[in-house]
Structure formats: structure tokens, C-alpha cells
PDB file of C-alpha atoms in Angstrom:
ATOM      1  CA  MET A   1      22.417 116.449-147.217  1.00 85.00           C
ATOM      2  CA  PRO A   2      23.733 113.774-144.822  1.00 94.00           C
ATOM      3  CA  THR A   3      26.924 115.233-143.262  1.00 97.00           C
ATOM      4  CA  ASP A   4      29.773 114.085-141.016  1.00 97.00           C
ATOM      5  CA  VAL A   5      31.556 117.243-139.805  1.00 98.00           C
ATOM      6  CA  HIS A   6      34.639 115.492-138.359  1.00 98.00           C
ATOM      7  CA  GLN A   7      36.948 113.113-140.261  1.00 98.00           C
ATOM      8  CA  HIS A   8      40.646 112.961-141.000  1.00 97.00           C
ATOM      9  CA  ILE A   9      42.571 111.948-144.127  1.00 97.00           C
ATOM     10  CA  TRP A  10      46.249 112.638-144.741  1.00 97.00           C
ATOM     11  CA  PRO A  11      46.776 113.394-148.469  1.00 97.00           C
ATOM     12  CA  PRO A  12      49.898 111.904-150.191  1.00 97.00           C
ATOM     13  CA  GLY A  13      51.923 115.132-150.217  1.00 97.00           C
ATOM     14  CA  PHE A  14      51.262 115.673-146.524  1.00 98.00           C
ATOM     15  CA  LEU A  15      52.261 112.080-145.761  1.00 98.00           C
ATOM     16  CA  ALA A  16      55.542 112.575-147.669  1.00 98.00           C
ATOM     17  CA  LEU A  17      56.397 115.639-145.626  1.00 98.00           C
ATOM     18  CA  LEU A  18      55.694 113.874-142.348  1.00 97.00           C
ATOM     19  CA  ARG A  19      58.022 111.092-143.440  1.00 97.00           C
ATOM     20  CA  SER A  20      60.738 113.608-144.302  1.00 97.00           C
ATOM     21  CA  ARG A  21      60.889 114.974-140.789  1.00 97.00           C
ATOM     22  CA  THR A  22      63.485 113.961-138.213  1.00 95.00           C
ATOM     23  CA  ALA A  23      61.638 115.248-135.132  1.00 94.00           C
ATOM     24  CA  PRO A  24      57.997 114.746-134.034  1.00 94.00           C
ATOM     25  CA  PRO A  25      55.517 115.021-135.497  1.00 95.00           C
ATOM     26  CA  ARG A  26      56.902 112.476-137.939  1.00 96.00           C
ATOM     27  CA  LEU A  27      56.125 109.251-139.708  1.00 97.00           C
ATOM     28  CA  ASP A  28      58.577 106.344-139.805  1.00 97.00           C
ATOM     29  CA  GLY A  29      56.954 104.284-142.545  1.00 96.00           C
ATOM     30  CA  TRP A  30      53.465 104.023-141.088  1.00 97.00           C
ATOM     31  CA  THR A  31      54.458 104.566-137.428  1.00 97.00           C
ATOM     32  CA  LEU A  32      53.493 107.972-136.074  1.00 95.00           C
ATOM     33  CA  HIS A  33      55.677 109.636-133.405  1.00 93.00           C
ATOM     34  CA  LEU A  34      54.228 112.426-131.319  1.00 88.00           C
ATOM     35  CA  PRO A  35      55.548 114.145-128.173  1.00 80.00           C
ATOM     36  CA  GLY A  36      53.884 112.717-125.078  1.00 69.00           C
ATOM     37  CA  GLU A  37      52.152 109.861-126.832  1.00 73.00           C
ATOM     38  CA  PRO A  38      53.326 106.269-127.544  1.00 75.00           C
ATOM     39  CA  PRO A  39      54.261 105.381-131.170  1.00 85.00           C
ATOM     40  CA  TYR A  40      51.045 104.802-133.074  1.00 88.00           C
ATOM     41  CA  ALA A  41      50.753 102.241-135.929  1.00 94.00           C
ATOM     42  CA  VAL A  42      48.831 104.023-138.692  1.00 96.00           C
ATOM     43  CA  ASP A  43      46.689 101.763-140.893  1.00 96.00           C
ATOM     44  CA  PRO A  44      47.485 102.628-144.568  1.00 97.00           C
ATOM     45  CA  ALA A  45      43.872 101.945-145.437  1.00 96.00           C
ATOM     46  CA  ASP A  46      42.820 104.891-143.203  1.00 96.00           C
ATOM     47  CA  HIS A  47      44.441 107.248-145.719  1.00 97.00           C
ATOM     48  CA  ASP A  48      43.597 105.387-148.885  1.00 97.00           C
ATOM     49  CA  ILE A  49      41.484 108.036-150.630  1.00 97.00           C
ATOM     50  CA  ALA A  50      39.510 105.793-152.876  1.00 97.00           C
ATOM     51  CA  ALA A  51      38.743 103.403-150.012  1.00 97.00           C
ATOM     52  CA  ARG A  52      37.660 106.285-147.733  1.00 97.00           C
ATOM     53  CA  ALA A  53      35.466 107.637-150.454  1.00 97.00           C
ATOM     54  CA  ARG A  54      33.717 104.311-150.747  1.00 96.00           C
ATOM     55  CA  LEU A  55      33.326 104.077-146.981  1.00 95.00           C
ATOM     56  CA  ALA A  56      31.761 107.608-146.880  1.00 96.00           C
ATOM     57  CA  ARG A  57      29.311 106.597-149.552  1.00 94.00           C
ATOM     58  CA  ALA A  58      28.514 103.421-147.627  1.00 94.00           C
ATOM     59  CA  ASP A  59      27.767 105.613-144.661  1.00 94.00           C
ATOM     60  CA  GLY A  60      25.236 107.447-146.773  1.00 94.00           C
ATOM     61  CA  LEU A  61      27.098 110.699-146.676  1.00 95.00           C
ATOM     62  CA  ASP A  62      26.842 113.571-149.106  1.00 96.00           C
ATOM     63  CA  LEU A  63      29.493 115.571-147.244  1.00 97.00           C
ATOM     64  CA  ALA A  64      32.374 114.493-144.961  1.00 98.00           C
ATOM     65  CA  LEU A  65      34.549 117.352-143.671  1.00 98.00           C
ATOM     66  CA  VAL A  66      38.219 116.394-143.071  1.00 98.00           C
ATOM     67  CA  SER A  67      40.500 118.421-140.880  1.00 96.00           C
ATOM     68  CA  LEU A  68      44.125 118.597-139.887  1.00 94.00           C
ATOM     69  CA  SER A  69      44.826 116.348-136.885  1.00 91.00           C
ATOM     70  CA  SER A  70      45.550 119.048-134.361  1.00 94.00           C
ATOM     71  CA  PRO A  71      47.131 116.623-131.859  1.00 92.00           C
ATOM     72  CA  LEU A  72      50.018 116.440-134.329  1.00 95.00           C
ATOM     73  CA  GLY A  73      50.883 119.944-133.103  1.00 95.00           C
ATOM     74  CA  ILE A  74      51.591 121.307-136.623  1.00 97.00           C
ATOM     75  CA  GLU A  75      49.908 124.673-135.888  1.00 97.00           C
ATOM     76  CA  TYR A  76      52.551 125.273-133.226  1.00 97.00           C
ATOM     77  CA  LEU A  77      55.671 124.290-135.169  1.00 97.00           C
ATOM     78  CA  PRO A  78      57.984 127.173-136.126  1.00 97.00           C
ATOM     79  CA  PRO A  79      56.476 128.987-139.089  1.00 97.00           C
ATOM     80  CA  ALA A  80      59.103 127.655-141.542  1.00 97.00           C
ATOM     81  CA  GLU A  81      58.169 124.077-140.552  1.00 97.00           C
ATOM     82  CA  ALA A  82      54.441 124.561-140.248  1.00 97.00           C
ATOM     83  CA  ALA A  83      53.949 126.405-143.566  1.00 97.00           C
ATOM     84  CA  PRO A  84      54.805 123.533-146.021  1.00 97.00           C
ATOM     85  CA  LEU A  85      52.807 121.050-143.952  1.00 98.00           C
ATOM     86  CA  LEU A  86      49.741 123.285-143.907  1.00 98.00           C
ATOM     87  CA  THR A  87      50.078 123.963-147.581  1.00 97.00           C
ATOM     88  CA  ALA A  88      50.424 120.285-148.375  1.00 98.00           C
ATOM     89  CA  PHE A  89      47.404 119.495-146.198  1.00 98.00           C
ATOM     90  CA  HIS A  90      45.185 122.182-147.708  1.00 98.00           C
ATOM     91  CA  ASP A  91      46.222 121.472-151.262  1.00 98.00           C
ATOM     92  CA  GLY A  92      45.714 117.730-150.926  1.00 98.00           C
ATOM     93  CA  ALA A  93      42.448 117.948-148.932  1.00 98.00           C
ATOM     94  CA  LEU A  94      40.914 120.412-151.407  1.00 98.00           C
ATOM     95  CA  ASP A  95      41.786 117.975-154.206  1.00 97.00           C
ATOM     96  CA  LEU A  96      39.924 115.052-152.529  1.00 98.00           C
ATOM     97  CA  PRO A  97      36.968 113.668-154.450  1.00 97.00           C
ATOM     98  CA  ALA A  98      33.375 113.874-153.391  1.00 95.00           C
ATOM     99  CA  PRO A  99      31.912 113.632-150.755  1.00 97.00           C
ATOM    100  CA  PHE A 100      34.876 115.291-148.935  1.00 97.00           C
ATOM    101  CA  GLY A 101      35.174 118.944-147.896  1.00 97.00           C
ATOM    102  CA  VAL A 102      37.820 120.474-145.621  1.00 98.00           C
ATOM    103  CA  TRP A 103      38.356 122.688-142.616  1.00 98.00           C
ATOM    104  CA  ALA A 104      41.156 125.280-142.873  1.00 98.00           C
ATOM    105  CA  SER A 105      43.982 125.345-140.341  1.00 98.00           C
ATOM    106  CA  ALA A 106      46.342 128.193-139.392  1.00 98.00           C
ATOM    107  CA  CYS A 107      49.856 128.631-138.106  1.00 97.00           C
ATOM    108  CA  LEU A 108      49.781 129.738-134.403  1.00 97.00           C
ATOM    109  CA  SER A 109      53.473 130.006-133.714  1.00 96.00           C
ATOM    110  CA  ALA A 110      54.154 133.283-135.571  1.00 94.00           C
ATOM    111  CA  PRO A 111      54.223 136.497-133.527  1.00 94.00           C
ATOM    112  CA  GLU A 112      50.757 137.295-134.950  1.00 94.00           C
ATOM    113  CA  PRO A 113      48.205 135.082-136.755  1.00 96.00           C
ATOM    114  CA  ASP A 114      47.876 135.614-140.512  1.00 96.00           C
ATOM    115  CA  PRO A 115      44.241 136.477-141.293  1.00 97.00           C
ATOM    116  CA  GLU A 116      45.087 136.917-144.968  1.00 97.00           C
ATOM    117  CA  ALA A 117      46.306 133.285-145.263  1.00 97.00           C
ATOM    118  CA  LEU A 118      42.982 132.112-143.744  1.00 98.00           C
ATOM    119  CA  ARG A 119      41.061 134.374-146.077  1.00 97.00           C
ATOM    120  CA  ARG A 120      42.804 132.721-149.053  1.00 97.00           C
ATOM    121  CA  GLU A 121      42.006 129.172-147.874  1.00 98.00           C
ATOM    122  CA  LEU A 122      38.395 130.037-147.279  1.00 97.00           C
ATOM    123  CA  ALA A 123      38.201 131.580-150.768  1.00 97.00           C
ATOM    124  CA  ARG A 124      39.595 128.290-152.138  1.00 96.00           C
ATOM    125  CA  GLY A 125      36.587 126.444-150.701  1.00 96.00           C
ATOM    126  CA  CYS A 126      37.338 125.505-147.065  1.00 98.00           C
ATOM    127  CA  ALA A 127      34.180 125.139-145.079  1.00 97.00           C
ATOM    128  CA  GLY A 128      35.473 127.103-142.054  1.00 98.00           C
ATOM    129  CA  LEU A 129      38.350 127.388-139.633  1.00 98.00           C
ATOM    130  CA  GLN A 130      39.562 124.711-137.262  1.00 98.00           C
ATOM    131  CA  LEU A 131      41.632 125.683-134.205  1.00 98.00           C
ATOM    132  CA  PRO A 132      43.061 123.429-131.491  1.00 98.00           C
ATOM    133  CA  ALA A 133      41.317 123.734-128.170  1.00 98.00           C
ATOM    134  CA  THR A 134      44.750 124.485-126.631  1.00 97.00           C
ATOM    135  CA  ALA A 135      44.686 127.859-128.456  1.00 98.00           C
ATOM    136  CA  LEU A 136      41.417 128.926-126.772  1.00 98.00           C
ATOM    137  CA  LEU A 137      41.763 128.009-123.081  1.00 97.00           C
ATOM    138  CA  ASP A 138      41.592 131.547-121.622  1.00 97.00           C
ATOM    139  CA  ALA A 139      40.976 135.213-122.376  1.00 97.00           C
ATOM    140  CA  ALA A 140      44.475 135.633-123.806  1.00 97.00           C
ATOM    141  CA  GLY A 141      43.942 132.773-126.274  1.00 98.00           C
ATOM    142  CA  TRP A 142      40.630 134.121-127.548  1.00 98.00           C
ATOM    143  CA  ALA A 143      42.222 137.580-127.897  1.00 97.00           C
ATOM    144  CA  ARG A 144      45.186 136.260-129.741  1.00 97.00           C
ATOM    145  CA  CYS A 145      43.070 134.238-132.257  1.00 98.00           C
ATOM    146  CA  ALA A 146      40.627 137.179-132.685  1.00 98.00           C
ATOM    147  CA  PRO A 147      42.031 138.227-136.118  1.00 97.00           C
ATOM    148  CA  LEU A 148      41.308 134.741-137.462  1.00 98.00           C
ATOM    149  CA  LEU A 149      37.911 134.547-135.856  1.00 98.00           C
ATOM    150  CA  GLU A 150      36.938 137.946-137.311  1.00 97.00           C
ATOM    151  CA  VAL A 151      37.758 136.681-140.824  1.00 98.00           C
ATOM    152  CA  ALA A 152      35.586 133.617-140.199  1.00 98.00           C
ATOM    153  CA  ALA A 153      32.733 135.737-138.983  1.00 96.00           C
ATOM    154  CA  GLU A 154      32.923 138.220-141.807  1.00 96.00           C
ATOM    155  CA  GLN A 155      32.981 135.344-144.343  1.00 96.00           C
ATOM    156  CA  ASP A 156      30.008 133.707-142.506  1.00 97.00           C
ATOM    157  CA  LYS A 157      32.117 130.639-141.829  1.00 98.00           C
ATOM    158  CA  PRO A 158      32.102 128.552-138.655  1.00 98.00           C
ATOM    159  CA  LEU A 159      34.900 127.680-136.212  1.00 98.00           C
ATOM    160  CA  PHE A 160      35.595 124.056-135.352  1.00 98.00           C
ATOM    161  CA  ILE A 161      37.356 123.472-132.036  1.00 98.00           C
ATOM    162  CA  HIS A 162      39.301 120.225-132.031  1.00 97.00           C
ATOM    163  CA  PRO A 163      41.542 118.716-129.325  1.00 96.00           C
ATOM    164  CA  GLY A 164      45.162 119.849-129.608  1.00 95.00           C
ATOM    165  CA  ALA A 165      48.451 118.141-128.715  1.00 92.00           C
ATOM    166  CA  ALA A 166      48.510 116.285-125.427  1.00 85.00           C
ATOM    167  CA  PRO A 167      51.091 117.300-122.795  1.00 70.00           C
ATOM    168  CA  ALA A 168      54.087 115.034-122.442  1.00 62.00           C
ATOM    169  CA  ALA A 169      53.585 112.234-119.904  1.00 62.00           C
ATOM    170  CA  GLU A 170      55.996 111.966-117.073  1.00 59.00           C
ATOM    171  CA  PRO A 171      58.246 108.924-117.332  1.00 58.00           C
ATOM    172  CA  THR A 172      57.821 106.112-114.773  1.00 60.00           C
ATOM    173  CA  ALA A 173      60.388 103.700-113.320  1.00 58.00           C
ATOM    174  CA  GLY A 174      60.652 100.301-114.978  1.00 58.00           C
ATOM    175  CA  ALA A 175      59.258  99.161-118.292  1.00 58.00           C
ATOM    176  CA  GLU A 176      55.661 100.233-117.764  1.00 66.00           C
ATOM    177  CA  PRO A 177      54.378 103.064-119.946  1.00 67.00           C
ATOM    178  CA  ALA A 178      53.655 106.353-118.176  1.00 73.00           C
ATOM    179  CA  THR A 179      50.012 106.165-119.189  1.00 78.00           C
ATOM    180  CA  PRO A 180      47.787 103.727-121.076  1.00 82.00           C
ATOM    181  CA  ALA A 181      47.526 104.198-124.828  1.00 79.00           C
ATOM    182  CA  TRP A 182      43.926 105.505-124.490  1.00 84.00           C
ATOM    183  CA  TRP A 183      44.965 108.201-121.972  1.00 84.00           C
ATOM    184  CA  PRO A 184      45.391 111.226-124.318  1.00 84.00           C
ATOM    185  CA  ALA A 185      41.943 110.783-125.894  1.00 87.00           C
ATOM    186  CA  LEU A 186      40.211 110.377-122.526  1.00 90.00           C
ATOM    187  CA  VAL A 187      42.030 112.866-120.261  1.00 90.00           C
ATOM    188  CA  PRO A 188      43.932 115.749-121.883  1.00 91.00           C
ATOM    189  CA  TYR A 189      41.730 115.910-124.977  1.00 93.00           C
ATOM    190  CA  VAL A 190      38.515 116.040-122.926  1.00 95.00           C
ATOM    191  CA  GLN A 191      40.019 118.499-120.459  1.00 95.00           C
ATOM    192  CA  GLN A 192      41.060 120.831-123.297  1.00 97.00           C
ATOM    193  CA  LEU A 193      37.546 120.768-124.776  1.00 97.00           C
ATOM    194  CA  HIS A 194      35.983 121.289-121.434  1.00 96.00           C
ATOM    195  CA  THR A 195      38.182 124.262-120.613  1.00 97.00           C
ATOM    196  CA  SER A 196      37.763 125.876-124.067  1.00 98.00           C
ATOM    197  CA  TRP A 197      34.007 125.669-123.758  1.00 97.00           C
ATOM    198  CA  PHE A 198      34.055 127.593-120.478  1.00 95.00           C
ATOM    199  CA  ALA A 199      36.551 130.068-121.966  1.00 97.00           C
ATOM    200  CA  PHE A 200      34.223 130.441-124.938  1.00 97.00           C
ATOM    201  CA  ARG A 201      31.334 131.316-122.645  1.00 94.00           C
ATOM    202  CA  ALA A 202      33.390 133.773-120.588  1.00 93.00           C
ATOM    203  CA  PHE A 203      35.539 135.392-123.263  1.00 96.00           C
ATOM    204  CA  GLY A 204      34.756 134.104-126.785  1.00 97.00           C
ATOM    205  CA  ARG A 205      31.079 134.647-127.141  1.00 96.00           C
ATOM    206  CA  PRO A 206      31.079 138.244-125.803  1.00 95.00           C
ATOM    207  CA  ARG A 207      33.833 139.086-128.259  1.00 96.00           C
ATOM    208  CA  HIS A 208      32.281 137.309-131.289  1.00 97.00           C
ATOM    209  CA  PRO A 209      28.530 137.343-130.791  1.00 95.00           C
ATOM    210  CA  GLU A 210      27.663 136.180-134.343  1.00 95.00           C
ATOM    211  CA  LEU A 211      30.325 133.516-134.823  1.00 97.00           C
ATOM    212  CA  ARG A 212      29.111 129.964-135.280  1.00 98.00           C
ATOM    213  CA  VAL A 213      31.218 127.563-133.238  1.00 98.00           C
ATOM    214  CA  CYS A 214      31.278 123.762-133.175  1.00 98.00           C
ATOM    215  CA  PHE A 215      33.025 121.820-130.414  1.00 98.00           C
ATOM    216  CA  ALA A 216      34.320 118.352-131.180  1.00 98.00           C
ATOM    217  CA  ALA A 217      33.364 115.389-128.971  1.00 97.00           C
ATOM    218  CA  LEU A 218      30.440 117.161-127.332  1.00 97.00           C
ATOM    219  CA  ALA A 219      32.799 119.802-125.831  1.00 97.00           C
ATOM    220  CA  GLY A 220      34.030 117.176-123.368  1.00 95.00           C
ATOM    221  CA  LEU A 221      30.465 117.209-121.970  1.00 95.00           C
ATOM    222  CA  ALA A 222      31.098 120.645-120.445  1.00 95.00           C
ATOM    223  CA  PRO A 223      27.472 121.800-121.000  1.00 93.00           C
ATOM    224  CA  LEU A 224      26.348 119.189-118.471  1.00 93.00           C
ATOM    225  CA  HIS A 225      27.851 121.299-115.783  1.00 90.00           C
ATOM    226  CA  GLY A 226      25.301 124.065-116.193  1.00 83.00           C
ATOM    227  CA  GLU A 227      23.768 123.597-112.752  1.00 81.00           C
ATOM    228  CA  ARG A 228      27.149 123.728-111.077  1.00 82.00           C
ATOM    229  CA  LEU A 229      27.936 126.819-113.111  1.00 81.00           C
ATOM    230  CA  VAL A 230      24.880 128.549-111.676  1.00 79.00           C
ATOM    231  CA  ALA A 231      25.554 127.243-108.185  1.00 81.00           C
ATOM    232  CA  ARG A 232      29.053 128.685-108.202  1.00 81.00           C
ATOM    233  CA  GLY A 233      28.151 132.091-109.511  1.00 75.00           C
ATOM    234  CA  GLY A 234      28.761 131.618-113.173  1.00 70.00           C
ATOM    235  CA  GLY A 235      25.490 133.125-114.348  1.00 67.00           C
ATOM    236  CA  ARG A 236      21.792 132.607-114.208  1.00 63.00           C
ATOM    237  CA  ASP A 237      21.223 131.797-117.849  1.00 61.00           C
ATOM    238  CA  ARG A 238      21.546 128.018-117.634  1.00 54.00           C
ATOM    239  CA  GLY A 239      18.370 127.489-119.518  1.00 58.00           C
ATOM    240  CA  ARG A 240      19.281 129.756-122.359  1.00 73.00           C
ATOM    241  CA  VAL A 241      20.616 127.935-125.439  1.00 82.00           C
ATOM    242  CA  ASP A 242      23.247 129.579-127.670  1.00 91.00           C
ATOM    243  CA  CYS A 243      21.865 128.686-131.026  1.00 93.00           C
ATOM    244  CA  ARG A 244      25.286 129.426-132.685  1.00 96.00           C
ATOM    245  CA  ALA A 245      27.197 126.964-130.488  1.00 97.00           C
ATOM    246  CA  PHE A 246      27.142 123.455-131.843  1.00 98.00           C
ATOM    247  CA  TYR A 247      28.414 120.067-130.537  1.00 98.00           C
ATOM    248  CA  GLU A 248      29.532 117.175-132.646  1.00 98.00           C
ATOM    249  CA  THR A 249      29.152 113.612-131.524  1.00 97.00           C
ATOM    250  CA  SER A 250      32.384 111.755-132.202  1.00 96.00           C
ATOM    251  CA  SER A 251      33.264 108.877-129.850  1.00 93.00           C
ATOM    252  CA  TYR A 252      29.983 109.217-127.920  1.00 94.00           C
ATOM    253  CA  GLY A 253      26.817 107.161-128.082  1.00 93.00           C
ATOM    254  CA  THR A 254      23.173 107.325-127.151  1.00 93.00           C
ATOM    255  CA  ARG A 255      23.586 108.049-123.334  1.00 95.00           C
ATOM    256  CA  ALA A 256      25.972 110.966-123.717  1.00 95.00           C
ATOM    257  CA  VAL A 257      24.165 112.479-126.726  1.00 95.00           C
ATOM    258  CA  ASP A 258      20.822 112.176-125.013  1.00 94.00           C
ATOM    259  CA  ALA A 259      22.255 113.854-121.899  1.00 94.00           C
ATOM    260  CA  LEU A 260      23.633 116.750-123.934  1.00 95.00           C
ATOM    261  CA  VAL A 261      20.389 117.176-125.856  1.00 94.00           C
ATOM    262  CA  ARG A 262      18.623 117.530-122.511  1.00 93.00           C
ATOM    263  CA  ALA A 263      21.064 120.295-121.600  1.00 92.00           C
ATOM    264  CA  VAL A 264      21.298 122.275-124.878  1.00 94.00           C
ATOM    265  CA  GLY A 265      18.512 120.992-127.047  1.00 93.00           C
ATOM    266  CA  ILE A 266      18.494 118.936-130.257  1.00 95.00           C
ATOM    267  CA  ASP A 267      19.030 121.841-132.671  1.00 96.00           C
ATOM    268  CA  VAL A 268      22.717 122.375-131.909  1.00 97.00           C
ATOM    269  CA  VAL A 269      23.973 118.777-131.988  1.00 97.00           C
ATOM    270  CA  VAL A 270      25.632 117.622-135.252  1.00 97.00           C
ATOM    271  CA  SER A 271      26.875 114.228-136.380  1.00 97.00           C
ATOM    272  CA  GLY A 272      30.618 113.666-136.448  1.00 96.00           C
ATOM    273  CA  SER A 273      32.646 110.390-136.343  1.00 96.00           C
ATOM    274  CA  ASP A 274      36.388 111.254-136.072  1.00 95.00           C
ATOM    275  CA  ARG A 275      37.089 108.579-138.738  1.00 95.00           C
ATOM    276  CA  PRO A 276      39.436 106.792-138.928  1.00 95.00           C
ATOM    277  CA  TYR A 277      39.977 106.966-135.132  1.00 92.00           C
ATOM    278  CA  ALA A 278      36.371 106.027-134.354  1.00 91.00           C
ATOM    279  CA  ALA A 279      33.437 104.590-136.227  1.00 89.00           C
ATOM    280  CA  PRO A 280      30.307 106.684-136.687  1.00 91.00           C
ATOM    281  CA  VAL A 281      27.520 106.084-134.150  1.00 89.00           C
ATOM    282  CA  ILE A 282      23.893 106.877-134.874  1.00 88.00           C
ATOM    283  CA  PRO A 283      22.409 107.518-131.377  1.00 90.00           C
ATOM    284  CA  ASP A 284      19.006 106.079-130.592  1.00 88.00           C
ATOM    285  CA  LEU A 285      17.100 109.174-129.595  1.00 87.00           C
ATOM    286  CA  GLY A 286      13.700 107.632-130.060  1.00 81.00           C
ATOM    287  CA  ALA A 287      12.659 109.339-133.282  1.00 82.00           C
ATOM    288  CA  ASP A 288      13.822 109.424-136.902  1.00 88.00           C
ATOM    289  CA  ALA A 289      13.403 113.192-136.812  1.00 91.00           C
ATOM    290  CA  ALA A 290      16.162 113.475-134.200  1.00 91.00           C
ATOM    291  CA  VAL A 291      18.639 111.552-136.399  1.00 91.00           C
ATOM    292  CA  HIS A 292      17.619 113.661-139.362  1.00 93.00           C
ATOM    293  CA  ALA A 293      18.393 116.751-137.294  1.00 94.00           C
ATOM    294  CA  LEU A 294      21.892 115.487-136.344  1.00 95.00           C
ATOM    295  CA  ARG A 295      22.820 114.422-139.904  1.00 95.00           C
ATOM    296  CA  HIS A 296      20.966 116.837-142.114  1.00 95.00           C
ATOM    297  CA  THR A 297      19.331 119.977-140.632  1.00 95.00           C
ATOM    298  CA  ASN A 298      21.793 120.924-137.904  1.00 96.00           C
ATOM    299  CA  PRO A 299      24.995 120.546-139.995  1.00 97.00           C
ATOM    300  CA  ALA A 300      23.376 122.749-142.638  1.00 96.00           C
ATOM    301  CA  ARG A 301      22.729 125.449-140.035  1.00 96.00           C
ATOM    302  CA  LEU A 302      26.255 125.141-138.729  1.00 97.00           C
ATOM    303  CA  LEU A 303      27.966 125.390-142.091  1.00 97.00           C
ATOM    304  CA  GLY A 304      25.746 128.108-143.517  1.00 91.00           C
ATOM    305  CA  PRO A 305      24.389 128.741-147.094  1.00 75.00           C
ATOM    306  CA  THR A 306      27.303 126.976-148.888  1.00 62.00           C
ATOM    307  CA  LYS A 307      27.102 123.926-146.590  1.00 56.00           C
ATOM    308  CA  GLY A 308      30.804 123.311-146.832  1.00 53.00           C
ATOM    309  CA  ALA A 309      30.723 122.962-150.633  1.00 49.00           C
ATOM    310  CA  ARG A 310      33.604 124.259-152.763  1.00 50.00           C
ATOM    311  CA  PRO A 311      33.122 126.912-155.335  1.00 44.00           C
TER     312      PRO A 311
END
């Protein structure tokens, strides 16, 4: 079935909790405040459930997976603050109409992750686990998240790695902003994905050999550095494709997707849009079969037998 593995919707209960907060992440009406990013004017239509369902159908989708916006930083709030937000997101997202499904998220600020909480959300119908890339930047991060990843593996559910919160920008003299508004999406988000991909190769895959993993935004194009990896002593297996490591296409077009396909093959690239922050792009790869692979065949392999459907 045609699938978009990467969208975002904030359900009403989740919106209400964001508006009740006095510290970031918080909503002031429809203005979002995050540490390190300029205030962002949220379009109410982006979170109008009926309108988004119509848009998904217009895109020809049978399944659109929504996820918590990890740049909000909710996973790293103190547990007492994170828990009600995560509950409101999961409850609201699981109540969305067709064609929506949902990725589960987890609190990462507690002394230890809670695998039982993840197990409950997967049992309720979540398609898999989403973690921010900031949680998986090194060996320690992969080790700390291992209890959650083991639950995903034993349940035959995939992991979706999404950019996390951007670091605070240094203030500058005068009235000019420290960085342009597009900076977080183009610099820290891409760096996070790039780093998490190399950490996955070095530490994640050896520890979780059967886990299916999907990197948002083509993993920051990290797989294109395979030749440099070999040249600098990072291994001699540049030509070997990890058939359980997938890459979704949000915010990229034909040139980037074509380059990644040349590096990792067509079978591990999946369609994702990051709606409402970017519109879906169908890359021109020269054959209808390639588009079918990105939208149909490959997402089905990523998501497994249930294909993200709820029980």
C-alpha cells in the first residue's frame, strides 16, 4: 500500500498540554517556542485532523505514519513533565482516522529507559519506535537505549531515527538573529543524522544485528561518504548493503535520492515527506518501478508483516 513513513500531527490533547506550559517547549496560541530556535508560527491547518486526512488521501496514501516532533525535546524533559505529553501524543495519534498510523516515543531523561512502557505502546498498535538522533550519537547512547531496541527487535518492529533538539545558538551583537531561520534544519539536524549513522555502523548494528532501522532525511547523506570511510580505515565493506537499514526521503529530491540509491541500492530507500514541514516529492528515477519501490515495496519491508496497521 502507498506509504509515507514520516509525518507529524499534534492531536488536540497534546496541543492543550503544550499551551499549558510556561517553559519551552510551549505554544503561545499558535506560536511555538523552542530553546535555540526562533519563535515559529504554526499554521493551524497543519494540525487540522480532517484536513490532513483529506490531504493524505489526495496524495494517494494508504498509510501515513505520524511521529512526535523530536526537536521539541519532549523525550528529554524531566519524567514528570515528559510523561503526560507522551501519553497525550500516543493517545491522540492512535485515535487518528485512516490513513494514519503512529511511531511510539519514549522518555529518555529517567535514570533508565522503560522498556515496559514501550512494549505497551507497541501492543496498542504503534508501528515501531522513534528515537531522536541525539540519543544515538556514540557507543554510550546505543548502550543506554539498548533495552528499548531489544523490545523493538523482539516485537519485530523497526526503529525510526529522527533529528532531535537543536543546540542553542550563541547570541550575536545587535538586532540580527544568531542564525537564519533555516539553520537548525540544514546544520544541526543533518549533523545529528550523519553522526548517528556512523555510530549505528560502529556500535548499533553489531549490538542489534536483526533490528530494522530507518534514518530520516537520507541519514544526512552519510552513506555517500563510503569511499572516504574506506580510505580512512573504517572498513572494506563499502559495497555491502545492509538490507535492514533504510533511508527515508523527506526534504530531498531527485539528485540526492539518485545519489543515495547509487550508494546503497533502491531496495532500502522509502518515501517520507515530513509533512507539514515539507511537501512530498516523488523523485524522477527514470522508471515507475523505482517509485513503486519507494512508496510500496520498501516501506512494507521496513514495517514488517503488520505494515504499521493497528490491531
